[in-house]
Short mmCIF file of C-alpha atoms in Angstrom, two decimals:
data_model
loop_
_atom_site.label_atom_id
_atom_site.label_comp_id
_atom_site.label_asym_id
_atom_site.label_seq_id
_atom_site.Cartn_x
_atom_site.Cartn_y
_atom_site.Cartn_z
CA MET A 1 34.17 6.36 -8.09
CA SER A 2 31.22 4.28 -7.23
CA SER A 3 31.22 0.70 -8.24
CA ILE A 4 27.53 0.44 -7.21
CA LYS A 5 26.24 -1.03 -10.61
CA THR A 6 22.59 0.44 -12.33
CA ILE A 7 20.03 -1.78 -14.42
CA ALA A 8 20.87 0.31 -17.19
CA GLN A 9 24.29 -0.53 -17.60
CA SER A 10 23.31 -3.71 -19.15
CA ASP A 11 20.45 -6.02 -21.36
CA ILE A 12 18.48 -8.19 -19.20
CA LEU A 13 15.85 -10.54 -19.74
CA PHE A 14 13.09 -9.42 -17.72
CA VAL A 15 9.47 -11.14 -17.33
CA CYS A 16 6.63 -8.42 -16.96
CA HIS A 17 4.91 -8.50 -13.09
CA GLU A 18 1.19 -8.58 -14.59
CA CYS A 19 1.07 -10.17 -17.90
CA ASP A 20 3.99 -12.45 -17.69
CA ALA A 21 5.59 -11.52 -21.35
CA LEU A 22 9.16 -12.25 -21.61
CA GLN A 23 11.47 -9.67 -23.19
CA ARG A 24 14.89 -8.29 -23.30
CA VAL A 25 14.99 -4.76 -22.09
CA PRO A 26 17.67 -2.60 -23.26
CA ALA A 27 19.33 0.54 -21.26
CA VAL A 28 17.19 3.00 -20.25
CA GLU A 29 18.14 6.37 -19.84
CA PRO A 30 17.97 7.99 -15.85
CA GLY A 31 14.56 9.28 -15.56
CA HIS A 32 13.02 7.19 -18.00
CA ASP A 33 10.95 3.94 -17.30
CA ALA A 34 10.81 0.58 -19.15
CA ILE A 35 7.37 -0.39 -20.74
CA CYS A 36 6.37 -3.98 -21.05
CA ILE A 37 5.89 -4.85 -24.90
CA ARG A 38 2.67 -6.71 -24.40
CA CYS A 39 0.38 -4.93 -21.71
CA LYS A 40 2.56 -1.30 -21.84
CA SER A 41 2.67 -1.83 -17.91
CA ARG A 42 5.77 -0.53 -16.07
CA LEU A 43 8.49 -3.11 -16.26
CA PHE A 44 11.01 -0.71 -14.11
CA ARG A 45 12.22 2.77 -13.91
CA ASN A 46 15.59 4.23 -13.51
CA PRO A 47 15.35 7.34 -11.42
CA LYS A 48 17.12 10.51 -11.54
CA GLY A 49 19.84 10.86 -8.57
CA GLY A 50 20.81 7.46 -8.09
CA ILE A 51 20.61 5.73 -4.32
CA ASP A 52 21.86 9.50 -3.18
CA LYS A 53 18.40 10.94 -3.40
CA PRO A 54 16.17 8.03 -1.76
CA LEU A 55 18.92 7.92 0.98
CA ALA A 56 18.72 11.73 1.45
CA LEU A 57 14.62 11.84 1.38
CA VAL A 58 14.48 8.83 3.78
CA ILE A 59 16.74 10.23 6.44
CA ALA A 60 14.54 13.63 5.91
CA VAL A 61 11.56 11.45 6.67
CA MET A 62 12.76 9.58 9.50
CA ILE A 63 13.08 12.69 11.56
CA MET A 64 10.07 14.29 10.75
CA PHE A 65 8.27 11.16 11.37
CA ILE A 66 9.85 10.59 14.74
CA VAL A 67 8.98 14.52 15.69
CA ALA A 68 5.36 14.07 14.53
CA ASN A 69 5.01 11.03 16.61
CA ILE A 70 6.34 12.47 19.88
CA HIS A 71 4.35 15.95 19.56
CA PRO A 72 0.26 16.46 19.73
CA ILE A 73 -1.51 16.58 16.35
CA MET A 74 -3.77 19.12 18.07
CA ASP A 75 -4.97 21.01 20.80
CA LEU A 76 -8.66 20.77 21.84
CA THR A 77 -10.50 22.65 24.20
CA ILE A 78 -14.14 21.48 24.84
CA VAL A 79 -15.80 23.57 27.02
CA GLY A 80 -12.92 24.60 29.31
CA VAL A 81 -11.13 21.13 28.96
CA LYS A 82 -7.85 20.99 27.16
CA LEU A 83 -7.00 17.99 25.64
CA SER A 84 -3.80 17.16 23.50
CA THR A 85 -2.94 14.11 22.16
CA THR A 86 -0.38 12.43 19.79
CA ILE A 87 -1.64 9.92 17.32
CA THR A 88 -0.02 7.30 19.44
CA GLY A 89 -1.90 8.71 22.57
CA ALA A 90 -5.56 8.63 20.68
CA ALA A 91 -4.77 5.32 19.99
CA TYR A 92 -4.28 4.48 23.04
CA VAL A 93 -7.10 5.94 24.63
CA PHE A 94 -9.35 4.44 22.08
CA TRP A 95 -7.61 0.52 23.10
CA GLN A 96 -8.24 1.45 26.78
CA SER A 97 -11.75 2.36 25.92
CA GLY A 98 -12.85 -1.55 25.11
CA SER A 99 -12.27 -1.34 21.36
CA PRO A 100 -8.23 -2.43 21.05
CA GLU A 101 -9.23 -4.22 17.41
CA LEU A 102 -10.22 -0.77 16.26
CA ALA A 103 -7.16 1.27 18.06
CA ALA A 104 -4.74 -1.50 16.26
CA ILE A 105 -6.65 -0.87 13.08
CA VAL A 106 -6.34 2.74 13.20
CA TRP A 107 -2.50 2.44 14.58
CA LEU A 108 -0.63 0.01 12.75
CA PRO A 109 -0.92 1.64 8.96
CA SER A 110 -0.51 5.01 10.56
CA VAL A 111 2.41 4.54 12.50
CA LEU A 112 3.87 1.46 13.35
CA VAL A 113 3.81 -0.14 9.44
CA PRO A 114 5.35 3.13 8.11
CA GLY A 115 7.86 3.53 10.98
CA LEU A 116 8.80 -0.29 10.30
CA ILE A 117 9.20 0.57 6.30
CA ILE A 118 11.26 3.59 7.32
CA ALA A 119 13.66 2.25 9.52
CA GLY A 120 14.09 -0.37 7.25
CA LEU A 121 15.14 1.56 3.70
CA CYS A 122 17.24 3.61 5.99
CA TYR A 123 19.09 0.39 6.86
CA VAL A 124 19.05 -0.91 3.39
CA LEU A 125 19.73 2.08 1.66
CA PHE A 126 22.76 2.90 3.87
CA SER A 127 24.29 -0.58 3.62
CA ILE A 128 24.52 -0.28 0.09
CA ARG A 129 25.11 3.15 -0.75
CA PHE A 130 28.23 2.77 1.88
CA GLN A 131 28.74 -0.64 0.62
CA LEU A 132 28.60 -1.49 4.43
CA ASN A 133 27.37 -4.93 3.68
CA TRP A 134 25.50 -5.07 7.20
CA PRO A 135 23.70 -8.49 7.88
CA TYR A 136 19.87 -9.02 6.78
CA THR A 137 19.44 -6.82 4.11
CA LYS A 138 17.87 -9.02 1.96
CA PRO A 139 15.13 -10.58 4.25
CA ILE A 140 14.66 -6.50 5.35
CA LEU A 141 13.78 -5.62 1.84
CA VAL A 142 11.93 -8.48 1.71
CA LEU A 143 9.45 -7.57 4.65
CA ILE A 144 9.38 -3.86 3.04
CA ASP A 145 8.07 -5.44 0.03
CA ARG A 146 5.13 -7.18 1.92
CA LEU A 147 4.59 -4.00 4.20
CA LEU A 148 4.31 -1.35 1.80
CA PRO A 149 0.65 -1.75 0.87
CA TRP A 150 -0.66 -1.59 4.37
CA GLY A 151 1.52 1.37 5.09
CA MET A 152 -1.68 4.09 4.73
CA MET A 153 -0.16 7.59 6.43
CA ASP A 154 -1.60 9.82 3.16
CA VAL A 155 -5.12 8.20 4.04
CA PHE A 156 -4.52 9.11 7.82
CA LEU A 157 -3.42 12.64 6.96
CA LEU A 158 -6.64 13.33 5.08
CA GLY A 159 -8.93 11.25 7.79
CA ILE A 160 -6.74 14.38 10.46
CA LEU A 161 -8.01 16.80 8.12
CA VAL A 162 -12.06 15.56 8.12
CA SER A 163 -11.66 15.11 11.69
CA MET A 164 -10.68 18.47 12.38
CA VAL A 165 -13.44 19.79 10.36
CA LYS A 166 -16.03 17.49 12.74
CA LEU A 167 -14.32 19.05 15.23
CA ALA A 168 -14.07 22.37 14.49
CA ASP A 169 -18.36 22.01 15.87
CA LEU A 170 -17.49 20.77 18.82
CA ALA A 171 -14.41 22.58 20.22
CA ASP A 172 -11.59 24.87 19.39
CA ILE A 173 -8.56 23.49 17.91
CA ILE A 174 -5.08 24.70 17.83
CA ILE A 175 -3.11 22.99 14.97
CA GLY A 176 0.12 21.39 16.74
CA LEU A 177 3.87 20.80 15.76
CA GLY A 178 3.05 17.05 15.48
CA PHE A 179 0.53 17.73 12.66
CA TYR A 180 2.85 20.11 10.32
CA THR A 181 5.51 17.58 10.81
CA PHE A 182 3.25 14.56 9.71
CA VAL A 183 2.71 16.58 6.78
CA ILE A 184 5.84 16.87 5.39
CA ALA A 185 6.32 13.40 6.28
CA VAL A 186 4.09 12.44 4.37
CA VAL A 187 5.05 14.23 1.34
CA LEU A 188 8.71 13.39 1.55
CA TYR A 189 7.63 9.44 2.28
CA ALA A 190 5.72 9.77 -1.12
CA ALA A 191 8.64 11.34 -2.94
CA THR A 192 10.96 8.23 -1.23
CA ILE A 193 9.11 5.84 -2.75
CA ALA A 194 8.88 7.55 -6.01
CA SER A 195 12.95 7.78 -6.31
CA LEU A 196 13.36 4.05 -5.39
CA GLU A 197 13.59 1.45 -7.93
CA PRO A 198 12.97 -1.94 -6.18
CA HIS A 199 14.92 -3.45 -8.82
CA THR A 200 18.01 -1.40 -8.93
CA LEU A 201 18.32 -2.23 -5.22
CA TRP A 202 18.22 -5.85 -5.59
CA GLU A 203 20.74 -5.45 -8.51
CA SER A 204 23.27 -3.32 -5.94
CA LEU A 205 22.48 -5.97 -3.30
CA GLN A 206 23.27 -8.98 -5.10
CA ASP A 207 26.41 -7.42 -6.42
CA GLN A 208 27.62 -6.49 -2.62
CA SER A 209 26.77 -10.46 -1.55
CA GLY A 210 28.45 -11.57 -5.06
CA LYS A 211 31.95 -9.24 -4.04
CA GLN A 212 31.57 -10.85 -0.57
CA ASN A 213 31.21 -14.61 -1.84
CA GLU A 214 34.70 -13.52 -4.03
CA PHE A 215 36.13 -12.65 -0.26
CA GLU A 216 35.31 -15.46 1.18
CA ASN A 217 36.25 -17.99 -1.39
CA GLY A 218 40.30 -15.87 -1.71
CA MET B 1 5.91 -6.59 -38.84
CA ALA B 2 4.26 -8.42 -36.00
CA SER B 3 6.35 -9.65 -33.34
CA ILE B 4 5.48 -12.72 -31.81
CA ILE B 5 5.53 -12.42 -27.47
CA VAL B 6 6.08 -15.62 -25.25
CA SER B 7 4.81 -16.18 -21.97
CA ALA B 8 8.17 -16.51 -19.08
CA LYS B 9 5.82 -19.71 -18.54
CA GLU B 10 6.14 -21.28 -22.15
CA ARG B 11 10.01 -20.92 -21.61
CA GLY B 12 10.12 -22.62 -18.09
CA ILE B 13 10.57 -19.28 -16.86
CA ALA B 14 9.23 -17.23 -14.09
CA GLY B 15 9.43 -13.52 -12.75
CA CYS B 16 10.15 -13.42 -9.18
CA HIS B 17 7.17 -11.47 -7.79
CA THR B 18 9.43 -9.80 -4.75
CA CYS B 19 12.15 -8.86 -6.68
CA GLY B 20 11.49 -8.80 -10.21
CA GLN B 21 14.53 -11.19 -11.04
CA ALA B 22 13.74 -14.32 -13.89
CA VAL B 23 14.15 -17.67 -12.70
CA LYS B 24 15.07 -20.95 -14.76
CA MET B 25 11.62 -23.13 -12.99
CA GLN B 26 13.81 -26.55 -14.20
CA ASN B 27 10.71 -28.25 -13.99
CA TYR B 28 9.47 -27.19 -10.57
CA ALA B 29 6.32 -25.50 -10.12
CA GLN B 30 7.53 -23.64 -6.82
CA ILE B 31 11.54 -22.27 -6.31
CA GLU B 32 13.56 -20.39 -4.11
CA CYS B 33 14.36 -17.07 -5.71
CA PRO B 34 18.10 -17.37 -6.27
CA ARG B 35 18.48 -13.82 -5.21
CA CYS B 36 15.87 -12.38 -2.34
CA GLY B 37 15.37 -15.80 -1.47
CA ALA B 38 11.40 -15.64 -1.67
CA GLU B 39 9.44 -18.20 -3.27
CA VAL B 40 8.95 -18.07 -7.03
CA HIS B 41 5.78 -19.89 -9.02
CA TYR B 42 4.50 -19.40 -11.97
CA ARG B 43 1.49 -18.46 -11.16
CA LYS B 44 -0.30 -17.61 -7.13
CA TYR B 45 -1.60 -20.40 -6.03
CA ASP B 46 -5.53 -21.16 -6.20
CA SER B 47 -5.64 -17.63 -7.34
CA ILE B 48 -9.34 -17.55 -8.64
CA ASN B 49 -10.98 -19.27 -5.65
CA ARG B 50 -9.02 -17.68 -2.95
CA ALA B 51 -9.70 -14.32 -4.39
CA TRP B 52 -13.65 -14.98 -4.91
CA ALA B 53 -13.65 -16.02 -1.28
CA PHE B 54 -12.02 -12.45 -0.03
CA LEU B 55 -14.24 -10.92 -2.55
CA ILE B 56 -17.77 -12.31 -1.59
CA ALA B 57 -16.70 -11.99 2.41
CA ALA B 58 -15.94 -8.44 1.48
CA PHE B 59 -19.56 -8.29 0.06
CA ILE B 60 -21.67 -9.75 2.77
CA MET B 61 -19.40 -7.14 5.33
CA TYR B 62 -20.12 -4.14 3.16
CA ILE B 63 -24.07 -4.61 4.11
CA PRO B 64 -23.66 -3.94 7.47
CA ALA B 65 -21.05 -1.37 7.21
CA ASN B 66 -23.69 0.82 5.46
CA THR B 67 -26.67 -0.12 7.21
CA GLU B 68 -25.11 -0.25 10.88
CA PRO B 69 -23.99 3.28 13.01
CA MET B 70 -20.38 4.43 12.36
CA MET B 71 -20.44 6.64 15.42
CA HIS B 72 -21.88 7.22 18.64
CA THR B 73 -21.65 11.39 19.41
CA THR B 74 -22.79 11.95 23.33
CA SER B 75 -23.10 15.37 24.21
CA LEU B 76 -24.72 16.58 27.59
CA GLY B 77 -26.93 13.35 27.88
CA ASN B 78 -28.12 13.45 23.73
CA THR B 79 -26.73 10.61 21.72
CA SER B 80 -26.89 10.42 18.73
CA ALA B 81 -25.70 7.82 16.01
CA ASP B 82 -24.84 8.19 12.24
CA THR B 83 -24.28 5.67 9.77
CA ILE B 84 -21.93 6.66 6.67
CA LEU B 85 -24.39 8.18 4.43
CA GLU B 86 -25.68 10.05 7.66
CA GLY B 87 -22.60 11.46 7.96
CA VAL B 88 -22.42 12.40 4.17
CA ILE B 89 -26.10 14.15 4.52
CA TYR B 90 -24.85 16.12 7.57
CA PHE B 91 -21.81 17.70 5.77
CA LEU B 92 -24.05 18.31 2.84
CA SER B 93 -26.78 19.85 4.92
CA HIS B 94 -24.36 22.10 6.25
CA GLY B 95 -23.26 23.50 2.77
CA ASP B 96 -19.86 21.86 3.12
CA TRP B 97 -20.82 19.88 -0.47
CA PRO B 98 -16.35 19.19 -1.04
CA LEU B 99 -15.87 17.06 2.17
CA ALA B 100 -19.60 15.41 1.52
CA LEU B 101 -18.14 14.46 -1.69
CA VAL B 102 -14.38 13.20 -0.31
CA ILE B 103 -16.27 11.00 2.20
CA PHE B 104 -18.55 9.71 -0.26
CA SER B 105 -16.28 8.83 -2.70
CA ALA B 106 -14.05 7.25 -0.02
CA SER B 107 -16.59 5.27 1.76
CA VAL B 108 -19.23 4.23 -0.25
CA MET B 109 -18.48 4.22 -3.97
CA LEU B 110 -15.11 3.08 -3.93
CA PRO B 111 -15.33 -0.12 -2.08
CA LEU B 112 -18.49 -1.08 -4.00
CA LEU B 113 -16.37 -0.29 -7.90
CA LYS B 114 -13.55 -2.07 -6.29
CA MET B 115 -15.21 -4.93 -5.68
CA ILE B 116 -17.08 -4.82 -9.00
CA ALA B 117 -13.88 -4.58 -10.84
CA ILE B 118 -12.49 -7.76 -9.14
CA ALA B 119 -15.21 -9.47 -9.75
CA TYR B 120 -15.46 -8.13 -13.44
CA VAL B 121 -12.02 -9.69 -13.93
CA LEU B 122 -12.43 -12.87 -12.14
CA ILE B 123 -15.70 -13.71 -13.84
CA SER B 124 -14.05 -12.58 -17.63
CA VAL B 125 -10.98 -15.13 -16.59
CA GLN B 126 -13.29 -17.40 -15.80
CA ARG B 127 -15.16 -17.16 -19.16
CA GLY B 128 -12.01 -17.60 -20.94
CA SER B 129 -12.47 -13.76 -22.41
CA VAL B 130 -9.57 -12.72 -24.75
CA SER B 131 -10.67 -9.32 -25.00
CA ARG B 132 -9.32 -6.04 -23.72
CA LYS B 133 -6.89 -7.47 -21.95
CA THR B 134 -4.97 -4.26 -21.27
CA GLU B 135 -7.75 -2.32 -19.99
CA LYS B 136 -8.61 -5.38 -17.33
CA THR B 137 -5.15 -5.18 -15.98
CA ASN B 138 -5.00 -1.08 -15.80
CA LEU B 139 -8.49 -2.08 -13.98
CA TYR B 140 -6.98 -4.30 -11.54
CA LYS B 141 -4.18 -2.03 -10.86
CA LEU B 142 -6.12 1.01 -10.84
CA ALA B 143 -8.31 -1.19 -7.65
CA GLU B 144 -4.63 -1.81 -6.49
CA ILE B 145 -4.23 1.68 -6.02
CA LEU B 146 -7.19 3.19 -5.38
CA GLY B 147 -8.26 0.26 -2.29
CA LYS B 148 -6.64 2.23 0.76
CA TRP B 149 -8.36 5.26 0.57
CA SER B 150 -11.73 3.54 2.02
CA MET B 151 -9.94 3.20 5.25
CA LEU B 152 -10.61 6.95 5.71
CA ASP B 153 -13.88 7.23 7.92
CA ILE B 154 -12.14 4.57 9.89
CA PHE B 155 -9.51 7.03 10.38
CA VAL B 156 -11.95 9.40 11.28
CA VAL B 157 -14.04 7.87 13.62
CA GLY B 158 -10.62 6.27 15.89
CA LEU B 159 -8.91 9.82 15.86
CA MET B 160 -12.32 11.26 17.34
CA ALA B 161 -13.34 8.56 19.39
CA GLY B 162 -9.32 9.23 20.86
CA LEU B 163 -8.86 12.79 21.09
CA VAL B 164 -12.30 13.87 22.58
CA GLN B 165 -12.91 11.22 25.06
CA LEU B 166 -10.21 12.36 27.64
CA GLY B 167 -12.69 13.65 30.14
CA ALA B 168 -14.61 15.72 28.31
CA LEU B 169 -18.39 16.24 28.18
CA THR B 170 -18.66 15.20 25.23
CA THR B 171 -17.60 11.48 24.08
CA ILE B 172 -17.27 9.85 20.64
CA ALA B 173 -17.42 6.25 20.44
CA PRO B 174 -17.59 3.84 17.66
CA GLY B 175 -20.27 2.17 16.38
CA PRO B 176 -20.22 -2.00 14.99
CA ALA B 177 -20.01 -0.42 11.44
CA CYS B 178 -16.25 0.15 12.22
CA ILE B 179 -15.16 -3.36 12.18
CA ALA B 180 -17.47 -4.20 9.68
CA PHE B 181 -15.83 -1.65 7.25
CA ALA B 182 -12.26 -2.25 8.02
CA ALA B 183 -13.21 -5.97 7.37
CA VAL B 184 -14.53 -4.75 3.93
CA VAL B 185 -10.87 -2.61 3.05
CA ILE B 186 -8.82 -5.51 4.31
CA LEU B 187 -10.77 -8.57 2.66
CA THR B 188 -10.93 -6.51 -0.72
CA MET B 189 -6.86 -6.09 -0.44
CA PHE B 190 -6.50 -9.59 0.09
CA ALA B 191 -8.80 -10.59 -3.10
CA GLU B 192 -6.63 -8.21 -5.37
CA MET B 193 -3.55 -9.53 -3.27
CA ALA B 194 -4.63 -12.95 -4.22
CA PHE B 195 -5.62 -12.06 -7.82
CA ASP B 196 -2.98 -13.05 -10.39
CA PRO B 197 -3.30 -10.33 -13.23
CA LYS B 198 -1.33 -12.92 -15.67
CA LEU B 199 -4.11 -14.93 -15.85
CA ILE B 200 -5.99 -12.68 -18.02
CA TRP B 201 -3.31 -12.83 -20.36
CA ASP B 202 -3.26 -16.47 -20.10
CA GLN B 203 -6.24 -17.04 -22.29
CA VAL B 204 -5.76 -17.29 -25.72
CA ASP B 205 -7.88 -17.41 -28.70
CA LYS B 206 -8.98 -20.62 -29.54
#
């Protein structure tokens, strides 16, 4: 039997993130949302599948993300010259050719930030799901919250598609393994974020540290 | 049966921006969240001034972003420079109107609409407007969600420059508009993060 408490089990005092309305929120069924009484914004959700679903998804994302980043996204043939690069490889060429700041603007939101979010979520979800009490879960979750708006894999995917159409005039294109796995990573990443409720994670973390304190006192 | 809704601030309570915990402020303006350790305050610090500063900077950068070339293409000795609008026209002239529409909306319309939306909400808060609070909140949230899609053209140029430069006869180099464009996207994101939507709801009928 799992001792992981979910938010649905108790009435809690809640402050709306958007309009500051103070309200007592009753239990929410799995798969339903709690909506602010004043501005109708979503206060929190109670996603179906608890913590298992985002954990399973984020592991899948991690695998796809790694494969997508070590394989070329496309092979180009321009007047007999064959080119093949990964996302990081393309950013590196960009860096060397004298636009390091633009290379960073391309590479950070498409590779580093999503990579940190995925790795961080794996760590935190593992720790919560198997009650491992791993260190630094709270600062990592705060960091993930700060990084989320800067992860732009979905926009980058559209960017790859547009550049393929543009390059089709100049070169012969063969789509690589990196591209297919990147598409899967983007879809699964969106599903992971949709299946996560930060509030539930924080409740679980609070429970864990509460238990830890009891052990320390006893 | 109209129930009276109170702001958390009136009861000395603030919601943590990071973990959502309702925190008793005990006469402090700012304390550390007991659950997640992040800073908790009633309203974001100097929200309106900071939002305006970022927004005005973004407006200024929007001009070179559209007038300067985004990309230099050198093919067999011929160099051509394209601004964003020229890129859109290129796709239109090739009959590729869905792509032209995507690039036009993401690169030209979206940043402009986002800046106008934030400016509208800021002005209405400064004027003490009490009307259409829910709509303004939704407008702000929409700007928050859609803003990042303006990065599209920068990613396209970055990818093409990176992919094509490896010793080919054709080279693609980024133009000065790229950095201006990135600045527009990043500055509007800062403006939207600096603004506190709770200020919309702090305005009350006199």
